[in-house]
């Protein structure tokens, strides 16, 4: 399995690459603010 999740934070496009089932976490910085993004793939 391979899937890309696309989302936008404050006008910044983010691509989240997932290769298997599970919970993935990524930190994204935009305008000096850090966001924690979690994707749960089932």
PDB file of C-alpha atoms in Angstrom, residues 21-39:
ATOM      1  CA  UNK A  21      -1.182   1.008   7.902  1.00  0.00           C
ATOM      2  CA  UNK A  22      -0.569   2.763  11.202  1.00  0.00           C
ATOM      3  CA  UNK A  23      -0.420   6.173  12.829  1.00  0.00           C
ATOM      4  CA  UNK A  24       1.937   8.740  11.340  1.00  0.00           C
ATOM      5  CA  UNK A  25       2.932  12.058  12.896  1.00  0.00           C
ATOM      6  CA  UNK A  26       4.666  14.996  11.258  1.00  0.00           C
ATOM      7  CA  UNK A  27       5.550  18.483  12.493  1.00  0.00           C
ATOM      8  CA  UNK A  28       4.854  21.299  10.020  1.00  0.00           C
ATOM      9  CA  UNK A  29       6.057  24.859  10.505  1.00  0.00           C
ATOM     10  CA  UNK A  30       4.198  27.775   8.937  1.00  0.00           C
ATOM     11  CA  UNK A  31       4.552  31.454   9.870  1.00  0.00           C
ATOM     12  CA  UNK A  32       6.680  30.588  12.933  1.00  0.00           C
ATOM     13  CA  UNK A  33       3.960  28.289  14.282  1.00  0.00           C
ATOM     14  CA  UNK A  34       4.590  24.540  14.524  1.00  0.00           C
ATOM     15  CA  UNK A  35       1.628  22.250  13.867  1.00  0.00           C
ATOM     16  CA  UNK A  36       1.570  18.559  14.752  1.00  0.00           C
ATOM     17  CA  UNK A  37      -0.262  16.576  12.090  1.00  0.00           C
ATOM     18  CA  UNK A  38      -1.392  13.012  12.786  1.00  0.00           C
ATOM     19  CA  UNK A  39      -2.748  10.625  10.154  1.00  0.00           C
TER      20      UNK A  39
END
